[in-house]
Amino acid sequence: MTGHDDHDHGRTFQPDHPEPTSDAALVGLALRELLIEGGHYTAEEELAVIAEMQGASPENGGKIVARAWTDPEYKKRLLINGKDSIKELGFDLEPYEFTVMENTDQVHNVIVCTLCSCYPRALLGMSPAWYKSRNYRSRVVREPRAVLSEFGVDLSDDVDVRVHDSTAELRYMVLPQRPAGTDNWSEDDLAALITRDSLIGTQRDLSTK
Amino acid sequence: MNASWGPHDIGGQMAGPIDLSEHDIAHWEWQIDAMVRLALEKGLISDFAELRDGIEQLSADDYDRLSYYERWAKSLAYTLLSKGAITEQELNGKIEAIRARQEAEGLR
């Protein structure tokens, strides 16, 4: 970092990665520097972890869903034992338990973590801010239909809503319903239909357009 | 049910409409996230429950006021301090050094 004393107007550029200045964020920056200087991890390891986190996306969950839609035996295994069945497709959520909940004409599932923000990141990518928000965490277990309608999901009274509260040890994912008119679609094309929100359960119908 | 385990125990409360906007994750937030993962990987903390325990030690005020990754930062600091992996003195010294650097750079 260099000084800018050679000109008297204010900063004329934004740094690529502006540093936060809040007290709590400074605690984080300070810890990071202490741990790196103390040899607990290296900046290279940090970059590798960040790249890995940035590489995870709902495409991963989409591949699992598309396989379940096209292979009934796989779907059975997935619903009985999510943790082991995703390993067949090269995914791993160890050490967590992992359970997939299937949407049907009569049942709609939605996931939350009321106590914090547990989420199957390796399969869905980073969680949206609303998933971690007070309002979602508070209300989705109290009035799921009202919350879902804020997401544009209006469920009729004959559809049961099941809300699954994740924990530090157990992660959930929703298996959305396969859209009508996709009988001859390839697994890849089906996977491309699947959205993050459909895997959380804040979207019910997938669009084929 | 009126029992509550703390400010994080909010399931079932009344609350306002959900802000559906998408947010980018800032570079420093990725760094905090990576730090927690690496702290786990390197055995500085033994599991995510320890991180959660640190978050549950936050005051109700802090829990509400701090952003998501600010809570993580405070939590990891709490955990590493209580385990003796770092000292209060080291941490405060480093915070002051960063503050001074930011002032010199015109960030504050």
PDB file of C-alpha atoms in Angstrom:
ATOM      1  CA  MET A   1       0.000   0.000   0.000  1.00  0.00           C
ATOM      2  CA  THR A   2       1.406   3.427  -0.874  1.00  0.00           C
ATOM      3  CA  GLY A   3       0.584   6.879   0.459  1.00  0.00           C
ATOM      4  CA  HIS A   4      -1.103   9.543  -1.610  1.00  0.00           C
ATOM      5  CA  ASP A   5       0.461  12.644  -0.140  1.00  0.00           C
ATOM      6  CA  ASP A   6       1.562  13.890  -3.508  1.00  0.00           C
ATOM      7  CA  HIS A   7      -1.845  15.357  -4.317  1.00  0.00           C
ATOM      8  CA  ASP A   8      -4.230  17.209  -2.084  1.00  0.00           C
ATOM      9  CA  HIS A   9      -7.604  16.133  -3.410  1.00  0.00           C
ATOM     10  CA  GLY A  10      -9.339  13.144  -1.901  1.00  0.00           C
ATOM     11  CA  ARG A  11      -8.876   9.595  -3.076  1.00  0.00           C
ATOM     12  CA  THR A  12      -9.709   9.398  -6.723  1.00  0.00           C
ATOM     13  CA  PHE A  13      -9.978   5.655  -6.961  1.00  0.00           C
ATOM     14  CA  GLN A  14     -11.534   2.812  -5.084  1.00  0.00           C
ATOM     15  CA  PRO A  15      -9.256   0.018  -3.951  1.00  0.00           C
ATOM     16  CA  ASP A  16     -10.132  -3.334  -5.501  1.00  0.00           C
ATOM     17  CA  HIS A  17     -11.093  -4.763  -2.142  1.00  0.00           C
ATOM     18  CA  PRO A  18     -12.083  -2.003   0.262  1.00  0.00           C
ATOM     19  CA  GLU A  19     -11.355  -2.925   3.853  1.00  0.00           C
ATOM     20  CA  PRO A  20     -14.154  -2.640   6.381  1.00  0.00           C
ATOM     21  CA  THR A  21     -13.643  -0.258   9.288  1.00  0.00           C
ATOM     22  CA  SER A  22     -16.242  -1.400  11.814  1.00  0.00           C
ATOM     23  CA  ASP A  23     -14.895  -2.568  15.174  1.00  0.00           C
ATOM     24  CA  ALA A  24     -16.200  -6.096  14.735  1.00  0.00           C
ATOM     25  CA  ALA A  25     -14.785  -6.438  11.232  1.00  0.00           C
ATOM     26  CA  LEU A  26     -11.420  -5.166  12.503  1.00  0.00           C
ATOM     27  CA  VAL A  27     -11.427  -8.008  15.008  1.00  0.00           C
ATOM     28  CA  GLY A  28     -11.787 -10.331  12.011  1.00  0.00           C
ATOM     29  CA  LEU A  29      -9.002  -8.693  10.006  1.00  0.00           C
ATOM     30  CA  ALA A  30      -6.738  -8.705  13.057  1.00  0.00           C
ATOM     31  CA  LEU A  31      -7.402 -12.385  13.754  1.00  0.00           C
ATOM     32  CA  ARG A  32      -6.688 -13.228  10.137  1.00  0.00           C
ATOM     33  CA  GLU A  33      -3.342 -11.441  10.203  1.00  0.00           C
ATOM     34  CA  LEU A  34      -2.418 -13.041  13.537  1.00  0.00           C
ATOM     35  CA  LEU A  35      -3.207 -16.517  12.268  1.00  0.00           C
ATOM     36  CA  ILE A  36      -1.340 -16.050   9.004  1.00  0.00           C
ATOM     37  CA  GLU A  37       1.679 -14.483  10.746  1.00  0.00           C
ATOM     38  CA  GLY A  38       1.568 -17.217  13.357  1.00  0.00           C
ATOM     39  CA  GLY A  39       1.910 -19.807  10.611  1.00  0.00           C
ATOM     40  CA  HIS A  40      -1.505 -21.385  11.205  1.00  0.00           C
ATOM     41  CA  TYR A  41      -2.369 -21.035   7.540  1.00  0.00           C
ATOM     42  CA  THR A  42      -0.985 -19.284   4.491  1.00  0.00           C
ATOM     43  CA  ALA A  43      -2.453 -16.683   2.164  1.00  0.00           C
ATOM     44  CA  GLU A  44      -2.242 -19.290  -0.601  1.00  0.00           C
ATOM     45  CA  GLU A  45      -4.382 -21.689   1.416  1.00  0.00           C
ATOM     46  CA  GLU A  46      -6.851 -18.876   2.002  1.00  0.00           C
ATOM     47  CA  LEU A  47      -7.117 -18.201  -1.738  1.00  0.00           C
ATOM     48  CA  ALA A  48      -7.649 -21.889  -2.449  1.00  0.00           C
ATOM     49  CA  VAL A  49     -10.469 -22.123   0.103  1.00  0.00           C
ATOM     50  CA  ILE A  50     -12.132 -18.996  -1.277  1.00  0.00           C
ATOM     51  CA  ALA A  51     -11.887 -20.347  -4.828  1.00  0.00           C
ATOM     52  CA  GLU A  52     -13.440 -23.625  -3.706  1.00  0.00           C
ATOM     53  CA  MET A  53     -16.317 -21.838  -1.972  1.00  0.00           C
ATOM     54  CA  GLN A  54     -16.879 -19.633  -5.007  1.00  0.00           C
ATOM     55  CA  GLY A  55     -16.918 -22.714  -7.217  1.00  0.00           C
ATOM     56  CA  ALA A  56     -19.902 -24.321  -5.457  1.00  0.00           C
ATOM     57  CA  SER A  57     -23.276 -23.448  -6.982  1.00  0.00           C
ATOM     58  CA  PRO A  58     -26.853 -24.730  -7.224  1.00  0.00           C
ATOM     59  CA  GLU A  59     -25.746 -26.528 -10.403  1.00  0.00           C
ATOM     60  CA  ASN A  60     -24.442 -29.200  -8.035  1.00  0.00           C
ATOM     61  CA  GLY A  61     -27.813 -29.674  -6.378  1.00  0.00           C
ATOM     62  CA  GLY A  62     -29.367 -29.550  -9.854  1.00  0.00           C
ATOM     63  CA  LYS A  63     -27.316 -32.531 -10.993  1.00  0.00           C
ATOM     64  CA  ILE A  64     -28.550 -34.559  -8.033  1.00  0.00           C
ATOM     65  CA  VAL A  65     -32.169 -33.648  -8.742  1.00  0.00           C
ATOM     66  CA  ALA A  66     -31.885 -34.423 -12.475  1.00  0.00           C
ATOM     67  CA  ARG A  67     -30.422 -37.845 -11.673  1.00  0.00           C
ATOM     68  CA  ALA A  68     -33.252 -38.525  -9.218  1.00  0.00           C
ATOM     69  CA  TRP A  69     -35.821 -37.523 -11.855  1.00  0.00           C
ATOM     70  CA  THR A  70     -34.362 -39.819 -14.491  1.00  0.00           C
ATOM     71  CA  ASP A  71     -33.318 -42.801 -12.362  1.00  0.00           C
ATOM     72  CA  PRO A  72     -36.053 -44.061 -10.022  1.00  0.00           C
ATOM     73  CA  GLU A  73     -33.658 -46.414  -8.238  1.00  0.00           C
ATOM     74  CA  TYR A  74     -31.287 -43.537  -7.555  1.00  0.00           C
ATOM     75  CA  LYS A  75     -34.149 -41.442  -6.258  1.00  0.00           C
ATOM     76  CA  LYS A  76     -35.097 -44.175  -3.793  1.00  0.00           C
ATOM     77  CA  ARG A  77     -31.556 -44.358  -2.486  1.00  0.00           C
ATOM     78  CA  LEU A  78     -31.299 -40.570  -2.308  1.00  0.00           C
ATOM     79  CA  LEU A  79     -34.451 -40.194  -0.226  1.00  0.00           C
ATOM     80  CA  ILE A  80     -33.434 -42.981   2.140  1.00  0.00           C
ATOM     81  CA  ASN A  81     -29.796 -41.966   2.554  1.00  0.00           C
ATOM     82  CA  GLY A  82     -28.870 -38.585   1.138  1.00  0.00           C
ATOM     83  CA  LYS A  83     -25.392 -38.474   2.634  1.00  0.00           C
ATOM     84  CA  ASP A  84     -24.144 -41.611   0.904  1.00  0.00           C
ATOM     85  CA  SER A  85     -26.164 -41.281  -2.311  1.00  0.00           C
ATOM     86  CA  ILE A  86     -24.674 -37.938  -3.310  1.00  0.00           C
ATOM     87  CA  LYS A  87     -21.225 -39.530  -3.159  1.00  0.00           C
ATOM     88  CA  GLU A  88     -22.229 -41.572  -6.224  1.00  0.00           C
ATOM     89  CA  LEU A  89     -22.276 -38.259  -8.115  1.00  0.00           C
ATOM     90  CA  GLY A  90     -19.005 -37.049  -6.623  1.00  0.00           C
ATOM     91  CA  PHE A  91     -20.425 -34.822  -3.888  1.00  0.00           C
ATOM     92  CA  ASP A  92     -19.655 -35.050  -0.207  1.00  0.00           C
ATOM     93  CA  LEU A  93     -21.177 -33.234   2.739  1.00  0.00           C
ATOM     94  CA  GLU A  94     -19.314 -35.146   5.434  1.00  0.00           C
ATOM     95  CA  PRO A  95     -19.321 -34.787   8.384  1.00  0.00           C
ATOM     96  CA  TYR A  96     -22.927 -33.631   8.175  1.00  0.00           C
ATOM     97  CA  GLU A  97     -26.022 -35.718   7.891  1.00  0.00           C
ATOM     98  CA  PHE A  98     -27.890 -34.860   4.709  1.00  0.00           C
ATOM     99  CA  THR A  99     -31.561 -35.445   4.019  1.00  0.00           C
ATOM    100  CA  VAL A 100     -33.486 -34.777   0.812  1.00  0.00           C
ATOM    101  CA  MET A 101     -37.214 -34.026   1.107  1.00  0.00           C
ATOM    102  CA  GLU A 102     -39.406 -34.674  -1.913  1.00  0.00           C
ATOM    103  CA  ASN A 103     -42.124 -32.309  -3.084  1.00  0.00           C
ATOM    104  CA  THR A 104     -45.288 -33.950  -4.392  1.00  0.00           C
ATOM    105  CA  ASP A 105     -48.725 -32.740  -5.470  1.00  0.00           C
ATOM    106  CA  GLN A 106     -49.766 -32.964  -1.811  1.00  0.00           C
ATOM    107  CA  VAL A 107     -46.586 -31.855  -0.029  1.00  0.00           C
ATOM    108  CA  HIS A 108     -44.353 -28.824  -0.239  1.00  0.00           C
ATOM    109  CA  ASN A 109     -41.073 -28.700   1.671  1.00  0.00           C
ATOM    110  CA  VAL A 110     -39.045 -25.674   2.676  1.00  0.00           C
ATOM    111  CA  ILE A 111     -35.795 -25.455   4.621  1.00  0.00           C
ATOM    112  CA  VAL A 112     -34.497 -22.989   7.181  1.00  0.00           C
ATOM    113  CA  CYS A 113     -31.966 -22.806   9.979  1.00  0.00           C
ATOM    114  CA  THR A 114     -33.747 -20.933  12.750  1.00  0.00           C
ATOM    115  CA  LEU A 115     -30.768 -20.866  15.131  1.00  0.00           C
ATOM    116  CA  CYS A 116     -28.082 -19.782  12.697  1.00  0.00           C
ATOM    117  CA  SER A 117     -27.535 -20.335   8.994  1.00  0.00           C
ATOM    118  CA  CYS A 118     -26.819 -24.018   8.313  1.00  0.00           C
ATOM    119  CA  TYR A 119     -27.120 -24.731   4.619  1.00  0.00           C
ATOM    120  CA  PRO A 120     -25.685 -27.360   2.228  1.00  0.00           C
ATOM    121  CA  ARG A 121     -23.218 -24.933   0.683  1.00  0.00           C
ATOM    122  CA  ALA A 122     -21.302 -27.538  -1.279  1.00  0.00           C
ATOM    123  CA  LEU A 123     -24.501 -28.315  -3.197  1.00  0.00           C
ATOM    124  CA  LEU A 124     -26.185 -24.900  -3.352  1.00  0.00           C
ATOM    125  CA  GLY A 125     -23.335 -22.390  -3.202  1.00  0.00           C
ATOM    126  CA  MET A 126     -23.433 -19.531  -0.739  1.00  0.00           C
ATOM    127  CA  SER A 127     -26.754 -18.945   0.952  1.00  0.00           C
ATOM    128  CA  PRO A 128     -28.746 -15.841   0.020  1.00  0.00           C
ATOM    129  CA  ALA A 129     -28.809 -13.030   2.586  1.00  0.00           C
ATOM    130  CA  TRP A 130     -32.509 -13.577   3.261  1.00  0.00           C
ATOM    131  CA  TYR A 131     -31.863 -17.175   4.329  1.00  0.00           C
ATOM    132  CA  LYS A 132     -29.693 -15.801   7.131  1.00  0.00           C
ATOM    133  CA  SER A 133     -32.057 -12.946   7.972  1.00  0.00           C
ATOM    134  CA  ARG A 134     -33.974 -12.576  11.195  1.00  0.00           C
ATOM    135  CA  ASN A 135     -37.286 -12.234   9.372  1.00  0.00           C
ATOM    136  CA  TYR A 136     -37.010 -15.452   7.366  1.00  0.00           C
ATOM    137  CA  ARG A 137     -35.666 -17.494  10.287  1.00  0.00           C
ATOM    138  CA  SER A 138     -38.324 -16.203  12.670  1.00  0.00           C
ATOM    139  CA  ARG A 139     -41.353 -16.430  10.464  1.00  0.00           C
ATOM    140  CA  VAL A 140     -40.986 -19.413   8.153  1.00  0.00           C
ATOM    141  CA  VAL A 141     -41.613 -21.834  11.029  1.00  0.00           C
ATOM    142  CA  ARG A 142     -44.539 -19.749  12.284  1.00  0.00           C
ATOM    143  CA  GLU A 143     -46.388 -18.832   9.127  1.00  0.00           C
ATOM    144  CA  PRO A 144     -44.778 -20.684   6.218  1.00  0.00           C
ATOM    145  CA  ARG A 145     -47.642 -20.050   3.808  1.00  0.00           C
ATOM    146  CA  ALA A 146     -47.436 -16.308   4.330  1.00  0.00           C
ATOM    147  CA  VAL A 147     -43.659 -16.393   3.901  1.00  0.00           C
ATOM    148  CA  LEU A 148     -43.895 -18.531   0.770  1.00  0.00           C
ATOM    149  CA  SER A 149     -46.405 -16.156  -0.750  1.00  0.00           C
ATOM    150  CA  GLU A 150     -43.836 -13.364  -0.342  1.00  0.00           C
ATOM    151  CA  PHE A 151     -41.646 -15.489  -2.606  1.00  0.00           C
ATOM    152  CA  GLY A 152     -44.524 -15.824  -5.079  1.00  0.00           C
ATOM    153  CA  VAL A 153     -45.470 -19.367  -4.019  1.00  0.00           C
ATOM    154  CA  ASP A 154     -49.198 -19.506  -3.324  1.00  0.00           C
ATOM    155  CA  LEU A 155     -50.121 -22.935  -2.030  1.00  0.00           C
ATOM    156  CA  SER A 156     -53.673 -24.187  -2.047  1.00  0.00           C
ATOM    157  CA  ASP A 157     -55.058 -25.444   1.261  1.00  0.00           C
ATOM    158  CA  ASP A 158     -54.856 -29.089   0.195  1.00  0.00           C
ATOM    159  CA  VAL A 159     -51.060 -28.933  -0.068  1.00  0.00           C
ATOM    160  CA  ASP A 160     -49.278 -29.677   3.213  1.00  0.00           C
ATOM    161  CA  VAL A 161     -46.300 -27.504   4.074  1.00  0.00           C
ATOM    162  CA  ARG A 162     -43.367 -29.091   5.859  1.00  0.00           C
ATOM    163  CA  VAL A 163     -40.675 -26.854   7.256  1.00  0.00           C
ATOM    164  CA  HIS A 164     -37.320 -28.459   8.020  1.00  0.00           C
ATOM    165  CA  ASP A 165     -35.066 -26.765  10.552  1.00  0.00           C
ATOM    166  CA  SER A 166     -31.411 -27.498   9.811  1.00  0.00           C
ATOM    167  CA  THR A 167     -28.783 -27.890  12.506  1.00  0.00           C
ATOM    168  CA  ALA A 168     -25.019 -27.846  12.759  1.00  0.00           C
ATOM    169  CA  GLU A 169     -25.152 -31.614  12.196  1.00  0.00           C
ATOM    170  CA  LEU A 170     -27.978 -32.015   9.660  1.00  0.00           C
ATOM    171  CA  ARG A 171     -28.498 -30.309   6.318  1.00  0.00           C
ATOM    172  CA  TYR A 172     -31.544 -30.528   4.070  1.00  0.00           C
ATOM    173  CA  MET A 173     -32.291 -30.054   0.402  1.00  0.00           C
ATOM    174  CA  VAL A 174     -35.652 -30.083  -1.365  1.00  0.00           C
ATOM    175  CA  LEU A 175     -36.283 -32.351  -4.347  1.00  0.00           C
ATOM    176  CA  PRO A 176     -38.582 -30.208  -6.509  1.00  0.00           C
ATOM    177  CA  GLN A 177     -41.204 -31.711  -8.819  1.00  0.00           C
ATOM    178  CA  ARG A 178     -40.258 -32.461 -12.394  1.00  0.00           C
ATOM    179  CA  PRO A 179     -42.120 -30.055 -14.683  1.00  0.00           C
ATOM    180  CA  ALA A 180     -44.710 -31.475 -17.065  1.00  0.00           C
ATOM    181  CA  GLY A 181     -43.681 -31.826 -20.704  1.00  0.00           C
ATOM    182  CA  THR A 182     -40.065 -32.807 -20.007  1.00  0.00           C
ATOM    183  CA  ASP A 183     -40.405 -36.565 -20.558  1.00  0.00           C
ATOM    184  CA  ASN A 184     -37.837 -36.750 -23.345  1.00  0.00           C
ATOM    185  CA  TRP A 185     -35.378 -34.284 -21.883  1.00  0.00           C
ATOM    186  CA  SER A 186     -31.773 -35.220 -21.248  1.00  0.00           C
ATOM    187  CA  GLU A 187     -30.402 -35.249 -17.728  1.00  0.00           C
ATOM    188  CA  ASP A 188     -28.249 -32.201 -18.522  1.00  0.00           C
ATOM    189  CA  ASP A 189     -31.188 -30.212 -19.860  1.00  0.00           C
ATOM    190  CA  LEU A 190     -33.238 -31.129 -16.813  1.00  0.00           C
ATOM    191  CA  ALA A 191     -30.424 -30.106 -14.478  1.00  0.00           C
ATOM    192  CA  ALA A 192     -30.336 -26.688 -16.111  1.00  0.00           C
ATOM    193  CA  LEU A 193     -33.959 -26.062 -15.047  1.00  0.00           C
ATOM    194  CA  ILE A 194     -33.186 -26.277 -11.364  1.00  0.00           C
ATOM    195  CA  THR A 195     -32.804 -23.102  -9.353  1.00  0.00           C
ATOM    196  CA  ARG A 196     -31.323 -22.367  -5.955  1.00  0.00           C
ATOM    197  CA  ASP A 197     -34.687 -21.355  -4.533  1.00  0.00           C
ATOM    198  CA  SER A 198     -36.359 -24.569  -5.731  1.00  0.00           C
ATOM    199  CA  LEU A 199     -33.756 -26.510  -3.719  1.00  0.00           C
ATOM    200  CA  ILE A 200     -34.510 -24.390  -0.627  1.00  0.00           C
ATOM    201  CA  GLY A 201     -38.244 -24.645  -1.234  1.00  0.00           C
ATOM    202  CA  THR A 202     -39.019 -20.963  -1.677  1.00  0.00           C
ATOM    203  CA  GLN A 203     -39.895 -21.754  -5.290  1.00  0.00           C
ATOM    204  CA  ARG A 204     -42.278 -24.589  -6.192  1.00  0.00           C
ATOM    205  CA  ASP A 205     -42.814 -24.627  -9.943  1.00  0.00           C
ATOM    206  CA  LEU A 206     -39.835 -24.795 -12.275  1.00  0.00           C
ATOM    207  CA  SER A 207     -40.097 -23.047 -15.584  1.00  0.00           C
ATOM    208  CA  THR A 208     -39.255 -24.897 -18.810  1.00  0.00           C
ATOM    209  CA  LYS A 209     -39.038 -21.704 -20.861  1.00  0.00           C
TER     210      LYS A 209
ATOM    211  CA  MET B   1     -43.322 -21.468  24.526  1.00  0.00           C
ATOM    212  CA  ASN B   2     -41.640 -18.473  26.054  1.00  0.00           C
ATOM    213  CA  ALA B   3     -38.327 -20.119  26.794  1.00  0.00           C
ATOM    214  CA  SER B   4     -35.456 -18.757  24.747  1.00  0.00           C
ATOM    215  CA  TRP B   5     -31.853 -19.877  24.644  1.00  0.00           C
ATOM    216  CA  GLY B   6     -30.609 -16.458  23.669  1.00  0.00           C
ATOM    217  CA  PRO B   7     -30.714 -13.806  20.987  1.00  0.00           C
ATOM    218  CA  HIS B   8     -30.083 -16.365  18.248  1.00  0.00           C
ATOM    219  CA  ASP B   9     -33.174 -18.382  19.214  1.00  0.00           C
ATOM    220  CA  ILE B  10     -35.679 -16.546  17.057  1.00  0.00           C
ATOM    221  CA  GLY B  11     -37.657 -19.308  15.331  1.00  0.00           C
ATOM    222  CA  GLY B  12     -41.379 -18.657  15.696  1.00  0.00           C
ATOM    223  CA  GLN B  13     -41.138 -14.986  16.555  1.00  0.00           C
ATOM    224  CA  MET B  14     -43.127 -12.312  14.806  1.00  0.00           C
ATOM    225  CA  ALA B  15     -41.042 -10.312  12.345  1.00  0.00           C
ATOM    226  CA  GLY B  16     -41.373  -8.134   9.286  1.00  0.00           C
ATOM    227  CA  PRO B  17     -41.410  -8.861   5.560  1.00  0.00           C
ATOM    228  CA  ILE B  18     -38.428 -10.624   4.032  1.00  0.00           C
ATOM    229  CA  ASP B  19     -35.937  -8.572   2.038  1.00  0.00           C
ATOM    230  CA  LEU B  20     -35.519 -10.696  -1.078  1.00  0.00           C
ATOM    231  CA  SER B  21     -32.666  -8.746  -2.622  1.00  0.00           C
ATOM    232  CA  GLU B  22     -29.479 -10.591  -3.503  1.00  0.00           C
ATOM    233  CA  HIS B  23     -26.205  -9.462  -1.938  1.00  0.00           C
ATOM    234  CA  ASP B  24     -22.629  -9.837  -3.029  1.00  0.00           C
ATOM    235  CA  ILE B  25     -20.115 -11.134  -0.529  1.00  0.00           C
ATOM    236  CA  ALA B  26     -17.292  -8.653   0.051  1.00  0.00           C
ATOM    237  CA  HIS B  27     -13.687  -9.766  -0.193  1.00  0.00           C
ATOM    238  CA  TRP B  28     -13.081  -9.421   3.563  1.00  0.00           C
ATOM    239  CA  GLU B  29     -16.180 -11.547   4.188  1.00  0.00           C
ATOM    240  CA  TRP B  30     -14.763 -14.338   2.026  1.00  0.00           C
ATOM    241  CA  GLN B  31     -11.571 -14.004   4.061  1.00  0.00           C
ATOM    242  CA  ILE B  32     -13.461 -14.416   7.341  1.00  0.00           C
ATOM    243  CA  ASP B  33     -15.297 -17.411   5.941  1.00  0.00           C
ATOM    244  CA  ALA B  34     -12.030 -18.970   4.755  1.00  0.00           C
ATOM    245  CA  MET B  35     -10.418 -18.245   8.130  1.00  0.00           C
ATOM    246  CA  VAL B  36     -13.122 -20.178   9.960  1.00  0.00           C
ATOM    247  CA  ARG B  37     -12.819 -23.090   7.529  1.00  0.00           C
ATOM    248  CA  LEU B  38      -9.053 -23.152   7.881  1.00  0.00           C
ATOM    249  CA  ALA B  39      -9.284 -22.837  11.672  1.00  0.00           C
ATOM    250  CA  LEU B  40     -11.402 -25.996  11.558  1.00  0.00           C
ATOM    251  CA  GLU B  41      -9.141 -27.759   9.092  1.00  0.00           C
ATOM    252  CA  LYS B  42      -6.037 -26.942  11.137  1.00  0.00           C
ATOM    253  CA  GLY B  43      -7.643 -27.992  14.413  1.00  0.00           C
ATOM    254  CA  LEU B  44      -7.682 -24.503  15.981  1.00  0.00           C
ATOM    255  CA  ILE B  45     -11.363 -25.128  16.601  1.00  0.00           C
ATOM    256  CA  SER B  46     -12.788 -28.604  16.781  1.00  0.00           C
ATOM    257  CA  ASP B  47     -16.156 -28.175  15.056  1.00  0.00           C
ATOM    258  CA  PHE B  48     -18.780 -25.683  13.939  1.00  0.00           C
ATOM    259  CA  ALA B  49     -20.522 -26.072  17.277  1.00  0.00           C
ATOM    260  CA  GLU B  50     -17.648 -24.120  18.797  1.00  0.00           C
ATOM    261  CA  LEU B  51     -18.217 -21.295  16.353  1.00  0.00           C
ATOM    262  CA  ARG B  52     -21.918 -21.365  17.118  1.00  0.00           C
ATOM    263  CA  ASP B  53     -21.160 -21.321  20.819  1.00  0.00           C
ATOM    264  CA  GLY B  54     -19.134 -18.162  20.261  1.00  0.00           C
ATOM    265  CA  ILE B  55     -22.019 -16.578  18.384  1.00  0.00           C
ATOM    266  CA  GLU B  56     -24.392 -17.528  21.172  1.00  0.00           C
ATOM    267  CA  GLN B  57     -22.125 -15.663  23.623  1.00  0.00           C
ATOM    268  CA  LEU B  58     -22.811 -12.382  21.830  1.00  0.00           C
ATOM    269  CA  SER B  59     -24.987  -9.879  23.666  1.00  0.00           C
ATOM    270  CA  ALA B  60     -28.499  -9.436  22.285  1.00  0.00           C
ATOM    271  CA  ASP B  61     -27.446  -5.984  21.201  1.00  0.00           C
ATOM    272  CA  ASP B  62     -24.393  -7.211  19.299  1.00  0.00           C
ATOM    273  CA  TYR B  63     -26.353 -10.056  17.760  1.00  0.00           C
ATOM    274  CA  ASP B  64     -28.822  -7.597  16.269  1.00  0.00           C
ATOM    275  CA  ARG B  65     -26.361  -4.900  15.359  1.00  0.00           C
ATOM    276  CA  LEU B  66     -23.566  -6.922  13.774  1.00  0.00           C
ATOM    277  CA  SER B  67     -23.594  -8.207  10.231  1.00  0.00           C
ATOM    278  CA  TYR B  68     -23.327 -11.910   9.538  1.00  0.00           C
ATOM    279  CA  TYR B  69     -19.568 -12.093   9.085  1.00  0.00           C
ATOM    280  CA  GLU B  70     -18.963  -9.598  11.873  1.00  0.00           C
ATOM    281  CA  ARG B  71     -20.669 -12.128  14.152  1.00  0.00           C
ATOM    282  CA  TRP B  72     -18.395 -14.852  12.806  1.00  0.00           C
ATOM    283  CA  ALA B  73     -15.337 -12.675  13.469  1.00  0.00           C
ATOM    284  CA  LYS B  74     -16.351 -11.936  17.061  1.00  0.00           C
ATOM    285  CA  SER B  75     -17.234 -15.567  17.606  1.00  0.00           C
ATOM    286  CA  LEU B  76     -13.909 -16.919  16.376  1.00  0.00           C
ATOM    287  CA  ALA B  77     -12.075 -14.320  18.477  1.00  0.00           C
ATOM    288  CA  TYR B  78     -14.026 -15.400  21.549  1.00  0.00           C
ATOM    289  CA  THR B  79     -13.268 -19.058  20.888  1.00  0.00           C
ATOM    290  CA  LEU B  80      -9.555 -18.621  20.168  1.00  0.00           C
ATOM    291  CA  LEU B  81      -9.121 -16.341  23.184  1.00  0.00           C
ATOM    292  CA  SER B  82     -10.882 -18.729  25.532  1.00  0.00           C
ATOM    293  CA  LYS B  83      -8.790 -21.629  24.222  1.00  0.00           C
ATOM    294  CA  GLY B  84      -5.613 -19.619  24.648  1.00  0.00           C
ATOM    295  CA  ALA B  85      -4.661 -19.909  20.975  1.00  0.00           C
ATOM    296  CA  ILE B  86      -4.200 -16.128  20.955  1.00  0.00           C
ATOM    297  CA  THR B  87      -3.964 -13.559  23.732  1.00  0.00           C
ATOM    298  CA  GLU B  88      -6.020 -10.451  24.322  1.00  0.00           C
ATOM    299  CA  GLN B  89      -2.813  -8.438  24.081  1.00  0.00           C
ATOM    300  CA  GLU B  90      -1.892  -9.843  20.662  1.00  0.00           C
ATOM    301  CA  LEU B  91      -5.369  -9.237  19.337  1.00  0.00           C
ATOM    302  CA  ASN B  92      -5.658  -5.689  20.647  1.00  0.00           C
ATOM    303  CA  GLY B  93      -2.177  -4.854  19.396  1.00  0.00           C
ATOM    304  CA  LYS B  94      -3.078  -6.076  15.929  1.00  0.00           C
ATOM    305  CA  ILE B  95      -6.385  -4.206  15.906  1.00  0.00           C
ATOM    306  CA  GLU B  96      -4.562  -0.978  16.798  1.00  0.00           C
ATOM    307  CA  ALA B  97      -1.990  -1.589  14.065  1.00  0.00           C
ATOM    308  CA  ILE B  98      -4.702  -2.080  11.443  1.00  0.00           C
ATOM    309  CA  ARG B  99      -6.593   0.954  12.678  1.00  0.00           C
ATOM    310  CA  ALA B 100      -3.452   3.068  12.401  1.00  0.00           C
ATOM    311  CA  ARG B 101      -2.746   1.725   8.919  1.00  0.00           C
ATOM    312  CA  GLN B 102      -6.294   2.496   7.811  1.00  0.00           C
ATOM    313  CA  GLU B 103      -5.995   6.024   9.170  1.00  0.00           C
ATOM    314  CA  ALA B 104      -2.756   6.520   7.277  1.00  0.00           C
ATOM    315  CA  GLU B 105      -4.446   5.282   4.135  1.00  0.00           C
ATOM    316  CA  GLY B 106      -7.358   7.649   4.572  1.00  0.00           C
ATOM    317  CA  LEU B 107      -9.851   4.821   5.017  1.00  0.00           C
ATOM    318  CA  ARG B 108     -11.131   6.321   8.264  1.00  0.00           C
TER     319      ARG B 108
END
